[in-house]
Amino acid sequence: MAGYVGVLVSDPWLQNQFTQVELRSLKSHFDTMKREKGCLTLADLPSQMAKLKQVGENLTEQERVSFIRDSYKCLDEDVDFEIFLRVYLKLQAHAAARMGNNVKNSSAFLKSPTSTLLHTISESEKASYVAHINNYLVGDEFLKKFLPIDPSTNDLFEISKDGVLICKLINVAVPGTIDERAINMKRMLNPWERNENHTLCLNSAKAIGCTVVNIGTQDLIEGRAFNYPCPFPCCLCSIWFSGLWLDDDGFDQRVEKKSCQDVIELCVTCFYYRHLVLGVISQIIKIQLLADLNLKKTPQLVELVDDSKDVEELMNLPPEKILLRWMNFQLKKAGYNKIVTNFSSDIKDGEAYVRLLNVLAPEYTTPSMLTVRDPSERAKLVLEHADRMGCKRYLTAKDIVEGSPNLNLAFVAHIFQHRNGLSTEAKQVSFVETSPDEAQMSKEERSFRFWINSLGNSSYIHNVFEDLRDGWMLLETLDKVSPGIVNWKIATKPPIKMPFRKVENCNQVVKIGKQLKFSLVNIAGNDVVQGNKKLLLAYLWQLMRCNMLQLLKNLRFHSHGKEITDAHILEWANSKVRNSGSQSHMTSFKDKSLSTGIFFLELLSLVHPRAVNWSLVTKGETEEQKKMNATYIISIARKLGCSIFLLPEDIIEVNQKMILTLTASIMYWHLKQPSEDQSFGSSDSDSSSVDTASTSTLDDTASETSADDISNR
């Protein structure tokens, strides 16, 4: 395995747009082109790319010629492999746009996180999500001038352009995720402030479990947002910030200079923008609606099982599966013999809804509900019954008959929230209670799960302890962290029927871990297959840490190719703060003084001078003050561009692992910024330099108050 080398790309973002299988195939095509042509230029690509499946089959050569001519000024430019990949992504997006009218299926919950297909926008889904927003954000002081939103218009997408609405919606779904002090909120935001808001909301969305792969804002800073046509799926910034092209008064100068084809491409871009905004919003709403479907929030769910073994199984199920189990539990009471296995075809006839609502709210039942034969009429009666119960609809009779899975799921989830029909007195079952160790494992599982899902693997992880046991997703994650390290020839892809194949996958996982110098004493592949929680969490922590250190090492102009250690990160953070004249210092990543948050606030203000509004910072003396500082730290870090998955209590309790990831993320973000010298191997004076000209304005109203003033309050 040591000799198994994958295809490496210097840009980590570009690397993550492809699997190793795709990269090897594209590299083979590229090498063949180079051999045949000797010197490959942009002008050669239209004809040479005819053999590539998605690009060659869906675009004519003339279309490829026109596209590349419009996208690049100099066609004589030599093409290396990375330029080839970027052109391929743009052509792939262009082909998808041309085929957009043929796509019929909607996927508002972005079921395939790495999909690059164009989906249609469901007006019914949009109307439902608009109604949800109008209901839950109606009292918001900042948004009240925009609400209620008219679902028959595209106002939702216009209002979403500054990022504030989506940030607010995230806080409705998971309260406290974003510190609103970090959101840029004023009547007119400049492009950089919009960029900051969207960086904050996208990183926060990932932190609550949304899939936002292929969606980013860094491309705007790098200037790719102004390339025509839009390089989707390379960036969302050029889509998200379509207001940079179309201002409130119409076309700006850049658009006026473009051809009709460019305007057509711009319209396609706006469609992508709308689709992706709707996808992010729908995921956030889904997380909110399913939030109570666990034993911690709703201990009465224990009624669905008979013994401790079944309870453990229930705890490991994703929320959608628990919702289905609850629905079937209630339907069984009504004598309904069919088993509902999905929120689409199994409930299209409306009969399951009739039985469910009759059990939960028999006082609102009408005799005609059971006798009517027409599915559309039955669906209307179901919705009338739900109205009398006080349940929000989320769907129409047509959505029930057509089996809209997203809206039906939302409808059933809201019924569960409003009236679940379970006993008001939870069973006194000792095995539902969790020990402190189990609570800590649950927090770590959450962080690792969201981190893995953020990488854009082929499947979404609902539970680390269950979904990783066949080894496949661990192998995919390892391949993301260290491209080419997995020998896919000896790996078995799910579904895996033979148990020994799972062991083989997990044996390779352990072997690669040892190759990466993980501490894996007395661990075998079978331990992963058996779901050993402590061992699996220990492995995932080392993998997450390895990923961060590898990212830092890849910044070769800073690390000079040397191995990066925890000590380097600790020294970098201390030197940044020390060079400012501050007395703050952390002796290690478990230094209890870090619980106040002051050290990290100073660090953030040094890597980005206007990041912290010191008038909003507390001394961090009480638990409440510590929590306020911790929440502010996390939001500011995400606003800068740090993809982090810790909670405020991780800072307050000084969770060593999460403190390390926070520090490393800030370091990685800072070292990526353009400046004369930010090498952590340089002198103290050099390492403290910050290119203020290249930084954006995080808060025009940020106070000039310093950390010293905080300590003197």
Short mmCIF file of N, CA and C in Angstrom, two decimals, residues 59 61 75 103 105 133 149 188 203 307 314 367 399 418 445 469 471 502 516 540 571-572 618 661 689 694 699 712:
data_model
loop_
_atom_site.label_atom_id
_atom_site.label_comp_id
_atom_site.label_asym_id
_atom_site.label_seq_id
_atom_site.Cartn_x
_atom_site.Cartn_y
_atom_site.Cartn_z
N LEU A 59 -22.35 18.60 -25.08
CA LEU A 59 -22.02 19.85 -25.76
C LEU A 59 -21.38 19.52 -27.11
N GLU A 61 -18.91 20.46 -30.36
CA GLU A 61 -17.59 21.08 -30.38
C GLU A 61 -17.69 22.59 -30.55
N LEU A 75 -6.23 32.41 -25.65
CA LEU A 75 -6.39 30.99 -25.93
C LEU A 75 -5.07 30.29 -26.19
N VAL A 103 -34.60 18.36 -16.72
CA VAL A 103 -34.53 17.77 -15.39
C VAL A 103 -35.86 17.98 -14.69
N ASN A 105 -36.91 16.16 -11.58
CA ASN A 105 -36.98 15.87 -10.15
C ASN A 105 -36.41 16.99 -9.31
N ILE A 133 -40.86 30.72 7.23
CA ILE A 133 -40.05 31.89 7.57
C ILE A 133 -40.93 33.02 8.10
N ILE A 149 -43.03 37.73 3.56
CA ILE A 149 -42.58 37.56 2.18
C ILE A 149 -43.72 37.00 1.35
N MET A 188 -27.67 49.13 4.21
CA MET A 188 -26.91 48.85 2.99
C MET A 188 -25.58 48.20 3.36
N ASN A 203 -20.68 28.43 7.13
CA ASN A 203 -19.92 27.66 8.12
C ASN A 203 -20.80 27.25 9.29
N ASP A 307 -37.61 -3.01 25.19
CA ASP A 307 -36.53 -3.30 26.13
C ASP A 307 -35.32 -2.44 25.84
N LEU A 314 -33.02 2.43 18.85
CA LEU A 314 -33.78 3.64 18.58
C LEU A 314 -32.89 4.88 18.66
N PRO A 367 -67.01 11.74 9.32
CA PRO A 367 -67.28 10.40 8.75
C PRO A 367 -66.84 10.26 7.30
N ASP A 399 -49.77 18.12 -3.23
CA ASP A 399 -48.48 17.60 -2.77
C ASP A 399 -48.64 16.21 -2.15
N HIS A 418 -46.71 19.06 17.36
CA HIS A 418 -47.94 19.64 17.90
C HIS A 418 -48.72 18.66 18.78
N GLU A 445 -19.13 12.74 19.16
CA GLU A 445 -19.73 12.09 17.99
C GLU A 445 -20.37 13.12 17.08
N ARG A 469 -19.38 1.49 10.47
CA ARG A 469 -18.96 0.14 10.87
C ARG A 469 -18.53 -0.75 9.71
N GLY A 471 -16.67 0.37 7.31
CA GLY A 471 -15.34 0.86 6.92
C GLY A 471 -15.30 1.72 5.68
N LYS A 502 -16.51 -6.44 5.48
CA LYS A 502 -16.48 -5.27 6.36
C LYS A 502 -15.18 -5.26 7.16
N LEU A 516 -0.25 6.58 9.04
CA LEU A 516 -0.29 8.02 9.34
C LEU A 516 0.19 8.32 10.76
N LEU A 540 -11.16 8.78 15.15
CA LEU A 540 -11.68 9.95 14.42
C LEU A 540 -11.00 11.24 14.87
N GLU A 571 2.84 27.65 19.62
CA GLU A 571 3.82 28.73 19.57
C GLU A 571 3.35 29.85 18.64
N TRP A 572 2.74 29.48 17.53
CA TRP A 572 2.24 30.50 16.61
C TRP A 572 1.22 31.40 17.31
N THR A 618 -17.01 40.69 27.26
CA THR A 618 -17.11 40.74 28.72
C THR A 618 -15.77 40.33 29.34
N THR A 661 -8.33 22.34 17.62
CA THR A 661 -8.89 22.53 16.29
C THR A 661 -9.25 24.00 16.04
N SER A 689 3.02 40.33 11.47
CA SER A 689 2.59 41.27 10.44
C SER A 689 1.26 40.86 9.86
N SER A 694 -5.48 44.10 2.73
CA SER A 694 -6.19 43.00 2.10
C SER A 694 -7.36 42.51 2.92
N ASP A 699 -16.90 44.97 10.59
CA ASP A 699 -17.93 45.75 11.27
C ASP A 699 -17.53 47.21 11.24
N ASN A 712 -10.01 46.53 32.53
CA ASN A 712 -10.12 47.65 33.46
C ASN A 712 -11.55 48.02 33.82
#
